[in-house]
mmCIF file of C-alpha atoms in Angstrom:
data_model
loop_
_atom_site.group_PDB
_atom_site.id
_atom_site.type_symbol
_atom_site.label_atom_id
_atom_site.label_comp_id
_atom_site.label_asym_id
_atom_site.label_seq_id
_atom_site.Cartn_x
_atom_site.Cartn_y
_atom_site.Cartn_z
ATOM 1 C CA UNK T 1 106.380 87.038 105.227
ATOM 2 C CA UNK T 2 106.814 88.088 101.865
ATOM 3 C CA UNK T 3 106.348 91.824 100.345
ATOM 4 C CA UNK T 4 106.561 92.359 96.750
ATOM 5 C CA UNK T 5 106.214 95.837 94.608
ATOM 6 C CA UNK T 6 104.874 95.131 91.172
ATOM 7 C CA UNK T 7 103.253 97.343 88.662
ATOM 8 C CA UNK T 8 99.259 97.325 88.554
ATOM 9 C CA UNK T 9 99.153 95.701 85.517
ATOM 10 C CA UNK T 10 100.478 93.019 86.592
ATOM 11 C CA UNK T 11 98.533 92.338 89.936
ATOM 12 C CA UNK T 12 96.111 90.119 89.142
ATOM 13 C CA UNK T 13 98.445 87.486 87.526
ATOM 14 C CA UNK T 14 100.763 87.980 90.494
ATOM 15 C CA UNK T 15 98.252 87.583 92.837
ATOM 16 C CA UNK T 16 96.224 84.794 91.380
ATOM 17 C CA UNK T 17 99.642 83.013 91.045
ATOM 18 C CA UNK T 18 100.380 83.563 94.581
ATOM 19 C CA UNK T 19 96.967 82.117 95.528
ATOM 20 C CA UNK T 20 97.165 78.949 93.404
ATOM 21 C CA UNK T 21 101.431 78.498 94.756
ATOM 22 C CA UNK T 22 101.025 79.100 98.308
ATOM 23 C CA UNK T 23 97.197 77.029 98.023
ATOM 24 C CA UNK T 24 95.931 79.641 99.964
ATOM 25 C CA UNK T 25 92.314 78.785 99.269
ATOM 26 C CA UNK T 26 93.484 76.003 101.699
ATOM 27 C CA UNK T 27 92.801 76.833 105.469
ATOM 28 C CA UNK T 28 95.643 78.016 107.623
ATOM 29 C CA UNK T 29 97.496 78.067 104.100
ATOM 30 C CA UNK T 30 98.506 81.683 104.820
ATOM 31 C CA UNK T 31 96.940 85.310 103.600
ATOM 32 C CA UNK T 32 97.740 87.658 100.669
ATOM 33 C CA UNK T 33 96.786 91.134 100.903
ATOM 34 C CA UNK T 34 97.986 94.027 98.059
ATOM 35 C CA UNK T 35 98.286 97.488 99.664
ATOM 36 C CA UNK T 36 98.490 100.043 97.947
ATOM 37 C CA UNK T 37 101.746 101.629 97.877
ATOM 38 C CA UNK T 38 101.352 105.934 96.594
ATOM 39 C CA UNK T 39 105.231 106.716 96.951
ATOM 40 C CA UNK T 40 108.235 104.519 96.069
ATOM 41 C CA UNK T 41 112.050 105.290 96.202
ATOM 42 C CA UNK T 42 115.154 103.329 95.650
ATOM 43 C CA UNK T 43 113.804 101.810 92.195
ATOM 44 C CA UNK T 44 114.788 104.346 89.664
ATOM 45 C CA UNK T 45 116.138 100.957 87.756
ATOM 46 C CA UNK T 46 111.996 100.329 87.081
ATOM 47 C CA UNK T 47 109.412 101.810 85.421
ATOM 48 C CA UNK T 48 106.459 102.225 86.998
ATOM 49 C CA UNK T 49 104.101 103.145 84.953
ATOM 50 C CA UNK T 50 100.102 102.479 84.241
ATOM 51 C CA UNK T 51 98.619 104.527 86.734
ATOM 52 C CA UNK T 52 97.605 107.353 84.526
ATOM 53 C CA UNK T 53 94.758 106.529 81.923
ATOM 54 C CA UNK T 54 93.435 103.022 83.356
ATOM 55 C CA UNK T 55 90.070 102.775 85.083
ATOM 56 C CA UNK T 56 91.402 102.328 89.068
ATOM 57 C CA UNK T 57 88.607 100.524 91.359
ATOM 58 C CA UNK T 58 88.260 102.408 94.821
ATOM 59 C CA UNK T 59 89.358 100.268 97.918
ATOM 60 C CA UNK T 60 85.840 100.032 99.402
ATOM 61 C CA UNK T 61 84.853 98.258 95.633
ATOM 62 C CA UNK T 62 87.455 96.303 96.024
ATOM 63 C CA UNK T 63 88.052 94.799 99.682
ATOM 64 C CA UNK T 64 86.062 95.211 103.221
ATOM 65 C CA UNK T 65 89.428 94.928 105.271
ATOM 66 C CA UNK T 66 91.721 97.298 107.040
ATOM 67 C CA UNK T 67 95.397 96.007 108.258
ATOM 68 C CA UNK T 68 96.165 97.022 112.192
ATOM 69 C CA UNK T 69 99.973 97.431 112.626
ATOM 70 C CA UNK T 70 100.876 97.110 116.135
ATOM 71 C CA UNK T 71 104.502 97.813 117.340
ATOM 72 C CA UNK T 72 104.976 96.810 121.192
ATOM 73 C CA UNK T 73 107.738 95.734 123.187
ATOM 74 C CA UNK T 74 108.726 92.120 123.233
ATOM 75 C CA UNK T 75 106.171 90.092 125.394
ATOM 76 C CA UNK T 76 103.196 92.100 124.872
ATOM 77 C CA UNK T 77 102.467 91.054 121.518
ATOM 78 C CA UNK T 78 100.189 88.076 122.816
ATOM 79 C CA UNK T 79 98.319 90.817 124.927
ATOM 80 C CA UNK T 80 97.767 92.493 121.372
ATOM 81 C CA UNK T 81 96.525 89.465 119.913
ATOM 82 C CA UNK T 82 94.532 88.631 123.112
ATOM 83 C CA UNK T 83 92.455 91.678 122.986
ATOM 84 C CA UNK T 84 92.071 91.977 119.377
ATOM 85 C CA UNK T 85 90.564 88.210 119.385
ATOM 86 C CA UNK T 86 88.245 89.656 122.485
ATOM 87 C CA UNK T 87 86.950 91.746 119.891
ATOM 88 C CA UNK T 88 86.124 89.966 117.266
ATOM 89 C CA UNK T 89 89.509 89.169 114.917
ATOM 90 C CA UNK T 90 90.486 85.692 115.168
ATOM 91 C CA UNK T 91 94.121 85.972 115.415
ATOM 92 C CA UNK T 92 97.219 87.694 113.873
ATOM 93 C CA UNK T 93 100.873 87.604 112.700
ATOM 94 C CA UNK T 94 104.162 88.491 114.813
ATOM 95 C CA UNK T 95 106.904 89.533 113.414
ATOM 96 C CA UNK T 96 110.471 90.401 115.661
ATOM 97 C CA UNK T 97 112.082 93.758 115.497
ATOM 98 C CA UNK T 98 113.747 96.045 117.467
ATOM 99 C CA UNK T 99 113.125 100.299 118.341
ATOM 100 C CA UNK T 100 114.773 102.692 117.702
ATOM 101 C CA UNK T 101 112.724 105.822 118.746
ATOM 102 C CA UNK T 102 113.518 108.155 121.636
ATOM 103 C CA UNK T 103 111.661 106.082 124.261
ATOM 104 C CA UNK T 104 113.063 102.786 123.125
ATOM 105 C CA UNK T 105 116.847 103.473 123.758
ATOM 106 C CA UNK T 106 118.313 102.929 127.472
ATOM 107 C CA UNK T 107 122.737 102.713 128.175
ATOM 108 C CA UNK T 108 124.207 100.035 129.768
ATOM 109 C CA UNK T 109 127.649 100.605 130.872
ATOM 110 C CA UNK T 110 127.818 103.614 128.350
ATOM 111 C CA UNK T 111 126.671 101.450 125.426
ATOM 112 C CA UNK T 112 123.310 101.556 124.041
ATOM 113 C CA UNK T 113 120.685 99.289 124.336
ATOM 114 C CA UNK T 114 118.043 98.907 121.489
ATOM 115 C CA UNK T 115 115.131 96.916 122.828
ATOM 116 C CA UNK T 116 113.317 94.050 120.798
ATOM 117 C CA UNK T 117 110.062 94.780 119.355
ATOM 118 C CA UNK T 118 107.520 93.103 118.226
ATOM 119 C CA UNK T 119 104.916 93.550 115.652
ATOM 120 C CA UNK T 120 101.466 92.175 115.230
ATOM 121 C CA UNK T 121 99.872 91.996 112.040
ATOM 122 C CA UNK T 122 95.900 92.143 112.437
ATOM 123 C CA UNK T 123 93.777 92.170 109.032
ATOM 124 C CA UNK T 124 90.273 92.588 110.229
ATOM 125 C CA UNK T 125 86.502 93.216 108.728
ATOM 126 C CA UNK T 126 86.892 97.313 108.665
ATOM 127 C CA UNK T 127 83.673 97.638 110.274
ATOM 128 C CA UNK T 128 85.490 96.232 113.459
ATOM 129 C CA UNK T 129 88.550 98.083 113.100
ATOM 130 C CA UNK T 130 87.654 100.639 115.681
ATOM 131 C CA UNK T 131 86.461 98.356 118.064
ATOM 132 C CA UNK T 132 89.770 96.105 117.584
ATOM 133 C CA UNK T 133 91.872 99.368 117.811
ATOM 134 C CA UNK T 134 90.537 100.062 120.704
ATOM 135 C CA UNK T 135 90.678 97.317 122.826
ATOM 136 C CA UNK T 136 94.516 97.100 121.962
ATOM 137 C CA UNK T 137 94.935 100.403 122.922
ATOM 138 C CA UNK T 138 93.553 99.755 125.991
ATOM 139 C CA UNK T 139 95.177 96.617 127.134
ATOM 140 C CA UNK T 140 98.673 97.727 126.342
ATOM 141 C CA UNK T 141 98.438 101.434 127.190
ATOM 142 C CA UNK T 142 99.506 103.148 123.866
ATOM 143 C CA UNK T 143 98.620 106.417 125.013
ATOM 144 C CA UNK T 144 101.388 105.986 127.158
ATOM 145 C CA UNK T 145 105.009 106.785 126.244
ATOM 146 C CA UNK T 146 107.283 103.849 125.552
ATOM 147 C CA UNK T 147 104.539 101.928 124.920
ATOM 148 C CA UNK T 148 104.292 101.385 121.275
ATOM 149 C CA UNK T 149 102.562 102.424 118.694
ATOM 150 C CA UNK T 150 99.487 101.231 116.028
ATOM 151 C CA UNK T 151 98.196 102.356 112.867
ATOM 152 C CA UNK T 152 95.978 101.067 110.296
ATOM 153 C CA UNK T 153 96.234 100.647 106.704
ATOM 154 C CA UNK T 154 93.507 100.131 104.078
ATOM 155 C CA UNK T 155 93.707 96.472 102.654
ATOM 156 C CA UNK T 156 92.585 96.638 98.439
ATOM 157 C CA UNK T 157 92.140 92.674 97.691
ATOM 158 C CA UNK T 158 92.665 89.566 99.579
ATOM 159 C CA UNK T 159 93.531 85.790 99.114
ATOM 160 C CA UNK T 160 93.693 83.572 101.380
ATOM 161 C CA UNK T 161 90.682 83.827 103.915
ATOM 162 C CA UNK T 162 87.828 82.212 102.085
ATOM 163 C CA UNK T 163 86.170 81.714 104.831
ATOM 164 C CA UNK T 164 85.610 85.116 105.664
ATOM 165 C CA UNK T 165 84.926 86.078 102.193
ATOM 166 C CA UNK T 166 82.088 83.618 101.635
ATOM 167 C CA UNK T 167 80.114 84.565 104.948
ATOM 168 C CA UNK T 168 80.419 87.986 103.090
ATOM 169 C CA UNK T 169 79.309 87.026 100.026
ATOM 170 C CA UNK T 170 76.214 84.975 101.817
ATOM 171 C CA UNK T 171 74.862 88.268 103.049
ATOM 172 C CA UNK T 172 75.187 90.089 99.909
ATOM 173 C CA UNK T 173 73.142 87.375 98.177
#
């Protein structure tokens, strides 16, 4: 997994370069996805700037995806991508990490313990982002304390999943 900041003048080059590097028109290449990131910190050494004064395309112009961020404990992560597949995505990314919230920490002999995480990484069709979000609610309990956690996050472009984008296009033309 790679994640980049860059300037919005500069993301179409970046992107198409990613696309034609990684050959992610290629299936099971990989995916690229820009998100759109409103507040940065800790690169005061760049400018940012563009925003003001250039024509900015809305997300729903742009892209028809939404990006579910689970967080569960280690081992339920196939129980995430179980249930999301169930309804209707066709798979995801894990990544490892570890908590470090209030119901994650336990002592052991006075020392404590900061369980492993996981995290699934779901990009998904935004008209079946509720039904997705659901069903992994569901299966792993997230309404439950300790559990984990998921959020979603509007998806602007995306490279990578031709496949997907060209049984879109089919129904628009």
């Amino acid at each position: 997994m790679i994640i980049t900041l860059i300037a919005e003048q500069k993301l179409d080059d970046v992107l198409s370069a990613i696309g034609r590097t990684g050959r992610l028109n290629e299936k099971g290449r990989g995916i690229a996805f820009v998100i759109d990131a409103s507040r940065t910190a800790g690169i005061v050494h760049r400018s940012v700037t563009g925003m003001e004064g250039g024509s900015r395309r809305t997300m729903e112009q742009e892209c028809s995806y939404d990006l579910i961020v689970t967080i569960v404990n280690k081992g339920d992560s196939e129980k995430v991508v179980e249930a999301s597949r169930n309804s209707g995505a066709e798979g995801g990314t894990i990544l490892s990490g570890r908590g470090t919230g209030i119901h994650e920490q336990a002592k052991l002999f006075g020392l404590t313990i900061e369980p492993e995480k996981e995290l699934v990484l779901t990009l998904i069709k935004n008209e079946l982002t509720s039904r997705v979000l659901e069903a992994i609610v569901d299966e792993i309990q997230l309404n439950r304390p300790g559990k984990g956690i998921a959020f979603v996050i509007k998806v602007e472009r995306v490279v990578g999943i031709s496949h997907l984008m060209e049984t879109d296009a089919g129904k628009q033309g």
